[in-house]
Each structure stands twice: as structure tokens, then as C-alpha cells.
Amino acid sequence: MAAQLESVERCLEKHLPAPELQEVKRILYGKEPRKLDLASAVVKAASQHEFELQGYAFEAAAEQLRQPRKVRVGLIQNRIPLPTETAVTEQVAALHKRIAEMVEVAAMCGVNIVCFQEAWTMPFAFCTREKLPWTEFAESAEDGPTTRFCQELARKHNMVVVSPILERDEPHGETLWNTAVIISNSGAVLGKSRKTHIPRVGDFNESTYYMEGNTGHRVFQTAFGRIAVNICYGRHHPLNWLLYSLNGAEIIFNPSATTGELSECMWPVEARNAAIANHCFTCAINRVGTEYFKNEFTSGDGQKAHHEFGYFYGSSYVAAPDGSRTPGLSRLQDGLLVAELDLNLCRQVSDKWNFKMTGRYEMYAEELAKAVQQDFRPNIIRE
Ligand SMILES: NC(=O)NCCC(=O)O
């Protein structure tokens, strides 16, 4: 039943009278980003390929010494096109095909940096705790078929591609990782960023498959700005966002896979709060739909075994450092969200709110260093 709601914003638009709607939007979403005027050919292409297309621009004040630094990001959310029982190579090929057609439209919209959802080349099968065939979806981040596919996209469209995959690290004992590969608009692999925090909640049994990432909080200098990737569960960890920001990230992508019962009330808050707290843009992406697995699995909660692990509610959005945000993409269908970001807004908001100056990092560092010691005792004053 809940899965039938298209989006919170559509619901508000449908039911609130115009003046109240404007006021509710102002309070809930902040300054409304301008709607992008997308060419009719683009709108038609999206509709032909049966996905939603939305476009917005976040503007910054004009400055005397700096030109506007406008970059267009594209967030892609999608269902898995084939049943999970289909041969691995067929599933991957179908996903490549789907993403290629969506990226084609992103290119028509002038997108400079595109990011896909977490583990985009596969069903989110970690709930099953089975190894085969799911581990067969793992690929080399440096030269696997998906990275080569994304390199072609990057070259063809002069676009930076953020490609979150299940990585098989051959030189290190063929270990598995949850990794985002960052491909420059030149087509070169700029590097990779591994998921820092592995969930231990509900059916997200990912710790059965891979370890906490060891790539730290690296930031990638691209032709269009400095970007970082905070994969899914990392969004619950404010220090994770902070460290990408301390390393200079202007845009932090959060490719995710998360379900309604578990996290939907947290979704609109976390990435948006990170944009505010760190004076940067954040881009939250979630997959869509219900994925069915042939073999039943249990959730270790005494309930009956089941074949699905919940509804992935889409709702991808972009948040800006001034607290404003785009509406979410649909909860129900594939979608491309295009957002034009003037990166000058990051410093403008920083100069206004000064969190990087008012933050007491030395004090936090000192107290954290004590808190992780074995002999630590909480600093509680008692009568
Ligand atoms: N993929 C993933 O880390 N999901 C965990 C659930 C959540 O963070 O909402």
C-alpha cells in the first residue's frame, strides 16, 4: 500500500491549496531551486525510455573575483530490469543497456558528472547470505567489464562517471569490497573509494561479503569540481561526511540501497543535514522496487522466511549547503535527476555560517583520542 505513494512532493502539490503549498515548501525545503528548462526532445527521450526526468538549478550570488562555477550532476535510480534468477551475464548486460540509455539523456541535459546507485550492476542480494551466484557479479575496479563500459560512456559524453560496484580485488587475494569507481571525463580511471561503514541492521547482511573499506576519505579532483563518495550506510555517520569535507569535497555522492520500513523517515534528513553541516552539496541516490529471490531467507527475528527484503523507495535528491533541496524523484519508477550546482555557493554559505571556524576540531580530536583508549571513562560529573 505505502509503495503506491508516488512522492511526498506530489502528494503535497495535489492536496494543498497554492498559498499554503508555497509556505509549506519554504518551511520544509528552503529556497526553491529554479526548475531547469529542459528541451522537449530530452523530455520526449526520457518518456520514450519510460523514466522520470526532473531538473533544477541551485544558484549562488554573483561575485566580483570569481566566475560562477556551474556543474551539472545527474543522479540515476533504477529497478533491476531482469529477474534475479537470470544468468549473471544477462543481468549485467541488461543493466548496462538500461544505464546507457539513461546516460544518453543525461548527456542531452548537459550533465558533467553522473552517479549510479550502490552496487548498480546487480540485485541487492546480500540479504540472502548465499555466496553463489551473487559473488560472480564482482569485478575488477580497474579493468572489469563495467569499468570499461563506464570508460566508454565517459569518453563519449565527456562526463565524469561514478560507478558503485561489487569489487573483486585480485591482487589482494581476490577479496570483495563495496566500491565506487571514479572515471574521469577523459575516460581514465581516476581512482576508487570503498564503503567505510558496513551495515549490521535488518537484512543488510553485507558483513558476510566484505569488510569495512580501507581507502579513507579521499576526494577526487575532477574537471568539474572536487567530489567524494560516501556509500549508503556511511550517511548515518556524521564524522564520515565531515572527513570528506575536511579533505575538500564540494559534492559528496551517497549511492544507496535502502528500504522503506527501515530508513524512509531518515532519508530526507541525513544527506541534507550533511550538506548543511559541511557547506557542500550532497547527492543521495536510492534504487527502486522490490527484488525477489528464489530461495527463502530469514531475518533472524523469529518471523517466517521470505523471498524479498523490502521496498526500495527511490526518492533520490540533491541538497545544497544553504539547506535547500530538490524534490525527490519518484518512489515508484526509474528516474534521472539533473541538478545544476553553482559551487560558489559552498564558500558563500561557509562565510555566512562559519561552521568550519566555529567547529572545535582540536577539542573534538583530543576528546575522541581519549574516548577510544581502553581505560576511557565517560566524563560524567556526579554529586
Ligand atoms: N546498503 C546499505 O548500506 N543499506 C543499509 C541500510 C541503510 O543504511 O539504510
Coordinates of N, CA and C in Angstrom, one line a residue, residues 42-257:
V42 N 14.5 16.2 -25.0 CA 15.0 15.5 -23.9 C 13.9 14.9 -23.1
V43 N 12.8 15.7 -22.9 CA 11.7 15.2 -22.1 C 11.1 14.0 -22.9
K44 N 11.0 14.1 -24.2 CA 10.4 13.0 -25.0 C 11.3 11.7 -24.9
A45 N 12.6 11.9 -25.0 CA 13.5 10.8 -24.9 C 13.3 10.0 -23.5
A46 N 13.2 10.8 -22.5 CA 13.0 10.2 -21.1 C 11.7 9.4 -21.1
S47 N 10.7 10.0 -21.7 CA 9.4 9.3 -21.6 C 9.4 8.1 -22.6
Q48 N 10.1 8.2 -23.7 CA 10.2 7.0 -24.6 C 10.8 5.8 -23.8
H49 N 11.8 6.2 -23.0 CA 12.6 5.1 -22.3 C 11.9 4.8 -21.0
E50 N 10.8 5.4 -20.7 CA 10.0 5.2 -19.5 C 10.7 5.4 -18.2
F51 N 11.3 6.6 -18.1 CA 11.8 7.0 -16.8 C 11.5 8.5 -16.6
E52 N 11.4 8.8 -15.3 CA 11.1 10.2 -14.9 C 12.3 11.1 -15.1
L53 N 12.1 12.3 -15.5 CA 13.2 13.3 -15.6 C 12.8 14.5 -14.9
Q54 N 13.7 15.0 -14.0 CA 13.5 16.3 -13.3 C 14.8 17.0 -13.3
G55 N 14.7 18.4 -13.4 CA 15.9 19.2 -13.5 C 15.7 20.5 -12.7
Y56 N 16.8 20.8 -11.9 CA 16.7 22.0 -11.1 C 18.1 22.7 -11.1
A57 N 18.1 24.0 -10.8 CA 19.4 24.7 -10.6 C 19.4 25.4 -9.3
F58 N 20.6 25.2 -8.6 CA 20.9 26.0 -7.4 C 21.8 27.1 -7.7
E59 N 21.3 28.3 -7.4 CA 22.1 29.5 -7.8 C 22.9 30.1 -6.6
A60 N 24.0 30.8 -7.0 CA 24.8 31.5 -6.0 C 24.8 33.0 -6.3
A61 N 25.1 33.8 -5.4 CA 25.2 35.3 -5.7 C 26.4 35.5 -6.6
A62 N 26.3 36.6 -7.4 CA 27.4 36.9 -8.3 C 28.5 37.5 -7.4
E63 N 29.8 37.1 -7.8 CA 31.0 37.6 -7.1 C 31.8 38.5 -8.0
Q64 N 32.6 39.3 -7.5 CA 33.5 40.2 -8.3 C 34.7 39.5 -8.8
L65 N 35.3 38.6 -8.0 CA 36.6 38.0 -8.3 C 36.5 36.6 -8.9
R66 N 35.3 35.9 -8.6 CA 35.2 34.5 -9.1 C 34.0 34.5 -10.1
Q67 N 34.3 33.8 -11.2 CA 33.2 33.5 -12.1 C 32.3 32.4 -11.5
P68 N 31.0 32.3 -11.8 CA 30.2 31.2 -11.3 C 30.8 29.9 -11.7
R69 N 30.7 28.9 -10.8 CA 31.3 27.6 -11.1 C 30.2 26.6 -11.2
K70 N 29.6 26.6 -12.4 CA 28.4 25.7 -12.6 C 28.7 24.4 -13.1
V71 N 28.2 23.4 -12.4 CA 28.4 22.0 -12.8 C 27.0 21.3 -12.8
R72 N 26.8 20.4 -13.8 CA 25.5 19.7 -13.8 C 25.8 18.2 -13.3
V73 N 25.1 17.8 -12.3 CA 25.2 16.4 -11.9 C 23.9 15.7 -12.3
G74 N 24.1 14.4 -12.5 CA 23.0 13.5 -12.9 C 22.9 12.4 -11.9
L75 N 21.8 12.2 -11.3 CA 21.6 11.1 -10.3 C 20.6 10.1 -11.0
I76 N 21.1 8.8 -11.1 CA 20.2 7.8 -11.8 C 19.8 6.8 -10.8
Q77 N 18.5 6.6 -10.7 CA 17.9 5.5 -9.8 C 17.1 4.5 -10.8
N78 N 17.2 3.2 -10.5 CA 16.5 2.3 -11.4 C 16.2 1.0 -10.7
R79 N 15.2 0.3 -11.3 CA 14.9 -1.1 -10.9 C 15.9 -2.0 -11.6
I80 N 16.0 -3.3 -11.1 CA 16.7 -4.2 -11.9 C 15.8 -4.7 -13.0
P81 N 16.3 -4.7 -14.2 CA 15.4 -5.0 -15.4 C 15.0 -6.5 -15.5
L82 N 15.8 -7.4 -15.0 CA 15.6 -8.8 -15.2 C 15.4 -9.5 -13.8
P83 N 14.7 -10.7 -13.8 CA 14.5 -11.4 -12.6 C 15.9 -11.8 -12.1
T84 N 16.0 -12.0 -10.7 CA 17.3 -12.3 -10.1 C 17.8 -13.7 -10.5
E85 N 16.9 -14.5 -11.1 CA 17.3 -15.9 -11.4 C 18.0 -16.0 -12.8
T86 N 17.9 -14.9 -13.6 CA 18.5 -14.8 -14.9 C 20.0 -15.0 -14.8
A87 N 20.7 -15.5 -15.8 CA 22.1 -15.7 -15.8 C 22.8 -14.4 -15.5
V88 N 23.9 -14.5 -14.8 CA 24.6 -13.3 -14.3 C 25.0 -12.3 -15.5
T89 N 25.6 -12.9 -16.5 CA 26.0 -12.0 -17.7 C 24.8 -11.3 -18.3
E90 N 23.7 -12.0 -18.3 CA 22.5 -11.4 -18.9 C 22.0 -10.2 -18.1
Q91 N 22.0 -10.4 -16.7 CA 21.5 -9.4 -15.8 C 22.5 -8.1 -16.0
V92 N 23.8 -8.4 -16.0 CA 24.7 -7.3 -16.1 C 24.5 -6.6 -17.5
A93 N 24.3 -7.3 -18.5 CA 24.2 -6.7 -19.9 C 22.9 -5.9 -19.9
A94 N 21.8 -6.4 -19.3 CA 20.6 -5.6 -19.3 C 20.7 -4.3 -18.5
L95 N 21.5 -4.4 -17.4 CA 21.7 -3.2 -16.6 C 22.6 -2.2 -17.4
H96 N 23.6 -2.7 -18.1 CA 24.4 -1.8 -18.9 C 23.6 -1.1 -19.9
K97 N 22.7 -1.9 -20.6 CA 21.8 -1.3 -21.6 C 20.9 -0.2 -21.0
R98 N 20.3 -0.5 -19.9 CA 19.4 0.5 -19.3 C 20.1 1.7 -18.9
I99 N 21.3 1.6 -18.3 CA 22.1 2.8 -17.9 C 22.6 3.6 -19.1
A100 N 23.0 2.9 -20.1 CA 23.4 3.6 -21.3 C 22.3 4.5 -21.9
E101 N 21.1 4.0 -21.9 CA 20.0 4.8 -22.5 C 19.7 6.0 -21.5
M102 N 19.9 5.8 -20.2 CA 19.6 6.9 -19.3 C 20.7 7.9 -19.3
V103 N 22.0 7.4 -19.5 CA 23.1 8.4 -19.5 C 23.0 9.2 -20.8
E104 N 22.5 8.6 -21.9 CA 22.3 9.3 -23.2 C 21.5 10.5 -22.9
V105 N 20.4 10.4 -22.2 CA 19.5 11.5 -21.9 C 20.2 12.5 -20.9
A106 N 21.0 12.0 -20.0 CA 21.8 12.9 -19.1 C 22.7 13.7 -19.9
A107 N 23.3 13.1 -20.9 CA 24.2 13.9 -21.8 C 23.5 15.0 -22.6
M108 N 22.3 14.6 -23.0 CA 21.5 15.7 -23.7 C 21.1 16.8 -22.8
C109 N 21.1 16.5 -21.5 CA 20.8 17.6 -20.5 C 22.1 18.3 -20.0
G110 N 23.2 18.0 -20.6 CA 24.4 18.7 -20.3 C 25.1 18.3 -19.0
V111 N 24.8 17.0 -18.6 CA 25.3 16.6 -17.3 C 26.8 16.4 -17.4
N112 N 27.6 16.9 -16.4 CA 29.0 16.7 -16.3 C 29.5 15.6 -15.5
I113 N 28.7 15.3 -14.4 CA 29.1 14.2 -13.5 C 27.8 13.3 -13.3
V114 N 27.9 12.0 -13.6 CA 26.8 11.2 -13.3 C 27.1 10.2 -12.3
C115 N 26.2 9.8 -11.4 CA 26.4 8.8 -10.4 C 25.2 7.8 -10.4
F116 N 25.6 6.5 -10.3 CA 24.6 5.5 -10.3 C 24.4 5.0 -8.8
Q117 N 23.4 4.1 -8.7 CA 23.0 3.7 -7.3 C 24.1 2.6 -6.8
E118 N 24.1 2.4 -5.5 CA 25.0 1.4 -4.9 C 24.9 0.0 -5.6
A119 N 26.0 -0.6 -5.9 CA 26.1 -2.0 -6.5 C 25.1 -2.1 -7.6
W120 N 25.3 -1.1 -8.6 CA 24.3 -0.9 -9.6 C 24.2 -2.1 -10.6
T121 N 25.3 -2.9 -10.7 CA 25.3 -4.0 -11.7 C 24.6 -5.3 -11.3
M122 N 23.9 -5.2 -10.1 CA 23.4 -6.5 -9.6 C 22.2 -6.3 -8.7
P123 N 21.4 -7.4 -8.5 CA 20.4 -7.2 -7.4 C 21.0 -7.1 -6.1
F124 N 20.3 -6.5 -5.1 CA 20.9 -6.3 -3.8 C 20.7 -7.6 -3.0
A125 N 21.6 -8.6 -3.3 CA 21.3 -10.0 -2.9 C 21.9 -10.3 -1.6
F126 N 22.5 -9.3 -0.9 CA 23.3 -9.7 0.3 C 22.4 -10.1 1.4
C127 N 21.1 -9.8 1.3 CA 20.1 -10.3 2.3 C 20.0 -11.8 2.4
T128 N 20.4 -12.5 1.2 CA 20.3 -13.9 1.2 C 21.3 -14.7 2.0
R129 N 22.5 -14.1 2.2 CA 23.7 -14.7 2.8 C 24.2 -15.8 1.9
E130 N 23.7 -16.0 0.7 CA 24.3 -17.0 -0.2 C 25.4 -16.4 -0.9
K131 N 26.4 -17.3 -1.3 CA 27.6 -16.7 -2.0 C 27.4 -16.8 -3.5
L132 N 27.1 -18.0 -4.0 CA 26.8 -18.1 -5.5 C 25.3 -18.0 -5.7
P133 N 24.9 -17.3 -6.8 CA 25.8 -16.7 -7.8 C 26.2 -15.3 -7.5
W134 N 25.8 -14.7 -6.4 CA 26.0 -13.3 -6.2 C 27.4 -12.8 -6.3
T135 N 28.3 -13.6 -5.7 CA 29.7 -13.1 -5.8 C 30.3 -13.1 -7.2
E136 N 29.6 -13.7 -8.1 CA 30.0 -13.7 -9.5 C 29.8 -12.3 -10.2
F137 N 29.0 -11.5 -9.5 CA 28.8 -10.1 -10.0 C 30.0 -9.2 -9.7
A138 N 30.9 -9.7 -8.9 CA 32.1 -8.9 -8.5 C 33.1 -8.7 -9.7
E139 N 33.6 -7.5 -9.8 CA 34.5 -7.2 -11.0 C 35.7 -6.4 -10.5
S140 N 36.8 -6.4 -11.3 CA 37.9 -5.6 -11.0 C 37.5 -4.1 -11.2
A141 N 37.9 -3.3 -10.2 CA 37.5 -1.8 -10.3 C 38.4 -1.2 -11.4
E142 N 39.6 -1.7 -11.6 CA 40.5 -1.1 -12.6 C 40.2 -1.4 -14.0
D143 N 39.8 -2.7 -14.3 CA 39.6 -3.0 -15.7 C 38.6 -4.1 -15.9
G144 N 37.6 -4.2 -15.0 CA 36.5 -5.1 -15.2 C 35.6 -4.6 -16.3
P145 N 34.6 -5.5 -16.8 CA 33.8 -5.1 -17.9 C 32.9 -3.8 -17.6
T146 N 32.5 -3.7 -16.4 CA 31.7 -2.5 -16.1 C 32.5 -1.2 -16.1
T147 N 33.7 -1.3 -15.6 CA 34.6 -0.1 -15.6 C 34.9 0.2 -17.1
R148 N 35.1 -0.8 -17.9 CA 35.4 -0.5 -19.4 C 34.2 0.1 -20.0
F149 N 33.0 -0.4 -19.6 CA 31.7 0.2 -20.2 C 31.6 1.7 -19.7
C150 N 31.9 1.9 -18.5 CA 31.8 3.3 -18.0 C 32.9 4.2 -18.6
Q151 N 34.0 3.7 -18.9 CA 35.1 4.5 -19.6 C 34.6 4.9 -21.0
E152 N 33.9 4.0 -21.6 CA 33.3 4.4 -23.0 C 32.3 5.5 -22.8
L153 N 31.4 5.4 -21.8 CA 30.4 6.4 -21.6 C 31.1 7.7 -21.3
A154 N 32.1 7.7 -20.4 CA 32.8 8.9 -20.0 C 33.4 9.6 -21.3
R155 N 34.1 8.8 -22.1 CA 34.7 9.4 -23.3 C 33.7 10.0 -24.3
K156 N 32.6 9.1 -24.5 CA 31.6 9.5 -25.5 C 30.9 10.8 -25.1
H157 N 30.6 11.0 -23.7 CA 29.8 12.1 -23.3 C 30.6 13.2 -22.6
N158 N 32.0 13.0 -22.5 CA 32.8 14.0 -21.8 C 32.3 14.2 -20.4
M159 N 32.0 13.1 -19.7 CA 31.3 13.1 -18.4 C 32.1 12.3 -17.4
V160 N 32.2 12.8 -16.2 CA 32.8 12.0 -15.1 C 31.7 11.0 -14.7
V161 N 32.1 9.7 -14.5 CA 31.2 8.7 -14.1 C 31.5 8.1 -12.7
V162 N 30.6 8.1 -11.8 CA 30.8 7.5 -10.5 C 30.0 6.1 -10.5
S163 N 30.8 5.0 -10.5 CA 30.2 3.7 -10.7 C 30.4 2.8 -9.5
P164 N 29.4 2.7 -8.7 CA 29.5 1.9 -7.5 C 29.2 0.4 -7.8
I165 N 30.2 -0.4 -7.6 CA 30.1 -1.8 -7.9 C 30.5 -2.7 -6.7
L166 N 30.3 -4.0 -6.9 CA 30.9 -5.0 -6.1 C 32.2 -5.3 -6.7
E167 N 33.3 -5.0 -5.9 CA 34.7 -5.1 -6.4 C 35.3 -6.4 -6.0
R168 N 36.0 -7.1 -7.0 CA 36.9 -8.2 -6.7 C 38.3 -7.7 -6.9
D169 N 39.1 -7.7 -5.7 CA 40.4 -7.2 -5.7 C 41.4 -8.3 -5.9
E170 N 41.7 -8.6 -7.2 CA 42.5 -9.8 -7.5 C 43.9 -9.8 -6.8
P171 N 44.7 -8.7 -6.9 CA 46.0 -8.7 -6.3 C 46.0 -9.0 -4.8
H172 N 44.9 -8.6 -4.1 CA 44.8 -8.9 -2.7 C 43.9 -10.1 -2.3
G173 N 44.3 -11.2 -2.9 CA 43.6 -12.5 -2.5 C 42.2 -12.6 -3.0
E174 N 41.9 -11.8 -4.1 CA 40.6 -11.9 -4.7 C 39.5 -11.5 -3.7
T175 N 39.8 -10.6 -2.8 CA 38.8 -10.2 -1.8 C 37.7 -9.3 -2.4
L176 N 36.6 -9.2 -1.7 CA 35.5 -8.5 -2.2 C 35.4 -7.2 -1.4
W177 N 34.9 -6.1 -2.1 CA 34.7 -4.8 -1.5 C 33.5 -4.2 -2.1
N178 N 32.9 -3.2 -1.4 CA 31.8 -2.4 -1.9 C 32.4 -1.1 -2.3
T179 N 32.6 -0.8 -3.6 CA 33.5 0.2 -4.1 C 32.8 1.1 -5.1
A180 N 33.1 2.4 -5.1 CA 32.7 3.3 -6.1 C 34.0 3.6 -7.0
V181 N 33.9 3.3 -8.3 CA 35.0 3.6 -9.2 C 34.7 5.0 -9.8
I182 N 35.7 5.9 -9.8 CA 35.5 7.2 -10.3 C 36.3 7.3 -11.6
I183 N 35.5 7.6 -12.7 CA 36.2 7.6 -14.0 C 36.1 9.1 -14.5
S184 N 37.3 9.6 -14.9 CA 37.4 11.0 -15.3 C 36.7 11.1 -16.6
N185 N 36.3 12.4 -17.0 CA 35.7 12.7 -18.3 C 36.7 12.3 -19.4
S186 N 38.0 12.2 -19.2 CA 38.9 11.7 -20.2 C 38.8 10.2 -20.5
G187 N 38.1 9.5 -19.6 CA 38.0 8.1 -19.7 C 38.9 7.3 -18.8
A188 N 39.9 8.0 -18.2 CA 40.8 7.4 -17.3 C 40.2 7.0 -16.0
V189 N 40.6 5.9 -15.4 CA 40.1 5.6 -14.0 C 40.9 6.5 -13.1
L190 N 40.2 7.4 -12.4 CA 40.8 8.4 -11.5 C 41.1 7.7 -10.2
G191 N 40.3 6.7 -9.8 CA 40.6 6.0 -8.6 C 39.3 5.3 -8.1
K192 N 39.4 4.8 -6.8 CA 38.2 4.2 -6.2 C 38.1 4.6 -4.8
S193 N 36.9 4.4 -4.3 CA 36.6 4.8 -2.9 C 35.7 3.7 -2.3
R194 N 36.2 3.1 -1.2 CA 35.4 1.9 -0.7 C 34.5 2.3 0.4
K195 N 33.4 1.5 0.6 CA 32.4 1.8 1.6 C 33.0 1.7 3.0
T196 N 33.0 2.8 3.7 CA 33.6 2.9 5.0 C 32.9 2.1 6.1
H197 N 31.6 2.1 6.1 CA 30.8 1.5 7.2 C 29.9 0.4 6.6
I198 N 30.0 -0.8 7.1 CA 29.2 -1.9 6.6 C 28.0 -2.1 7.5
P199 N 26.8 -2.1 7.0 CA 25.6 -2.2 7.9 C 25.5 -3.5 8.6
R200 N 25.0 -3.4 9.8 CA 24.7 -4.6 10.6 C 23.3 -4.3 11.1
V201 N 22.4 -4.2 10.2 CA 21.0 -3.8 10.5 C 20.0 -4.6 9.6
G202 N 19.0 -5.2 10.2 CA 18.0 -5.9 9.4 C 18.6 -6.9 8.5
D203 N 18.1 -7.0 7.3 CA 18.6 -8.0 6.3 C 19.8 -7.5 5.5
F204 N 20.3 -6.4 5.9 CA 21.5 -5.9 5.2 C 22.8 -6.6 5.7
N205 N 22.8 -7.9 5.2 CA 23.9 -8.8 5.7 C 25.2 -8.6 5.0
E206 N 25.6 -7.4 4.8 CA 26.7 -7.2 3.9 C 28.1 -7.6 4.5
S207 N 28.1 -7.6 5.9 CA 29.4 -8.0 6.5 C 29.7 -9.5 6.2
T208 N 28.7 -10.2 5.7 CA 29.0 -11.6 5.3 C 29.9 -11.6 4.0
Y209 N 29.9 -10.5 3.3 CA 30.5 -10.5 2.0 C 31.8 -9.7 1.9
Y210 N 31.9 -8.6 2.6 CA 33.1 -7.7 2.5 C 33.3 -6.9 3.8
M211 N 34.5 -6.4 3.9 CA 35.0 -5.7 5.1 C 34.8 -4.2 5.0
E212 N 34.9 -3.5 6.1 CA 34.9 -2.0 6.1 C 36.0 -1.5 5.1
G213 N 35.7 -0.6 4.3 CA 36.7 -0.1 3.3 C 38.0 0.5 3.9
N214 N 39.0 0.5 3.2 CA 40.4 0.9 3.7 C 40.9 2.0 2.8
T215 N 40.0 2.8 2.1 CA 40.5 3.8 1.3 C 40.4 5.2 1.9
G216 N 39.9 5.2 3.2 CA 39.8 6.5 3.9 C 38.8 7.5 3.2
H217 N 39.1 8.7 3.4 CA 38.1 9.7 2.9 C 38.7 10.6 1.7
R218 N 39.1 9.8 0.7 CA 39.7 10.5 -0.4 C 38.7 11.3 -1.2
V219 N 39.3 12.4 -1.8 CA 38.5 13.3 -2.6 C 39.1 13.4 -4.0
F220 N 38.3 13.4 -5.0 CA 38.8 13.3 -6.4 C 38.6 14.7 -7.1
Q221 N 39.8 15.2 -7.5 CA 39.7 16.5 -8.3 C 39.3 16.1 -9.7
T222 N 38.2 16.5 -10.1 CA 37.7 16.3 -11.5 C 37.7 17.6 -12.2
A223 N 37.5 17.6 -13.5 CA 37.5 18.8 -14.4 C 36.3 19.7 -13.9
F224 N 35.4 19.1 -13.2 CA 34.1 19.9 -12.8 C 34.0 20.2 -11.4
G225 N 35.0 19.9 -10.6 CA 34.9 20.1 -9.1 C 35.4 18.9 -8.3
R226 N 35.6 19.2 -7.0 CA 36.1 18.1 -6.1 C 35.0 17.3 -5.6
I227 N 35.1 16.0 -5.8 CA 33.9 15.1 -5.5 C 34.4 14.0 -4.5
A228 N 33.5 13.5 -3.7 CA 33.8 12.3 -2.9 C 32.5 11.4 -2.9
V229 N 32.7 10.1 -2.5 CA 31.6 9.2 -2.5 C 31.5 8.6 -1.1
N230 N 30.4 8.8 -0.4 CA 30.1 8.2 0.9 C 29.0 7.2 0.6
I231 N 29.4 5.9 0.6 CA 28.4 4.9 0.1 C 27.4 4.5 1.2
C232 N 26.2 4.5 0.9 CA 25.0 4.1 1.6 C 25.1 4.3 3.2
Y233 N 25.4 3.3 3.9 CA 25.3 3.3 5.4 C 26.2 4.4 6.0
G234 N 27.2 4.8 5.2 CA 28.0 5.9 5.7 C 27.2 7.2 5.9
R235 N 26.0 7.3 5.4 CA 25.3 8.5 5.6 C 24.8 8.7 7.0
H236 N 24.8 7.6 7.8 CA 24.3 7.7 9.2 C 25.5 8.1 10.1
H237 N 26.6 8.4 9.5 CA 27.8 8.7 10.3 C 28.3 10.1 10.0
P238 N 28.0 11.0 10.9 CA 28.3 12.4 10.6 C 29.8 12.7 10.4
L239 N 30.6 11.9 11.1 CA 32.1 12.1 11.0 C 32.6 11.7 9.7
N240 N 31.9 10.7 9.0 CA 32.3 10.2 7.7 C 32.1 11.4 6.7
W241 N 30.9 12.0 6.7 CA 30.7 13.2 5.9 C 31.8 14.3 6.2
L242 N 32.0 14.5 7.5 CA 32.9 15.6 7.9 C 34.3 15.4 7.3
L243 N 34.8 14.1 7.3 CA 36.1 13.9 6.8 C 36.3 14.1 5.3
Y244 N 35.2 13.7 4.5 CA 35.2 14.0 3.1 C 35.3 15.6 2.9
S245 N 34.5 16.2 3.7 CA 34.5 17.7 3.6 C 35.8 18.3 4.0
L246 N 36.5 17.8 5.1 CA 37.8 18.3 5.5 C 38.8 18.1 4.4
N247 N 38.7 17.1 3.6 CA 39.6 16.8 2.5 C 39.2 17.7 1.3
G248 N 38.2 18.5 1.4 CA 37.9 19.5 0.4 C 36.8 19.1 -0.6
A249 N 35.9 18.1 -0.3 CA 34.9 17.8 -1.2 C 33.8 18.9 -1.3
E250 N 33.5 19.2 -2.6 CA 32.4 20.2 -2.8 C 31.1 19.5 -3.1
I251 N 31.2 18.3 -3.6 CA 30.0 17.5 -3.9 C 30.3 16.1 -3.3
I252 N 29.3 15.6 -2.4 CA 29.5 14.3 -1.9 C 28.3 13.4 -2.4
F253 N 28.6 12.4 -3.1 CA 27.6 11.5 -3.6 C 27.3 10.4 -2.6
N254 N 26.1 10.0 -2.4 CA 25.7 9.0 -1.5 C 24.9 7.9 -2.2
P255 N 25.6 7.1 -3.0 CA 24.8 6.0 -3.7 C 24.4 4.9 -2.7
S256 N 23.1 4.6 -2.7 CA 22.5 3.8 -1.6 C 21.6 2.7 -2.1
A257 N 21.3 1.8 -1.2 CA 20.2 0.8 -1.4 C 19.6 0.6 -0.1

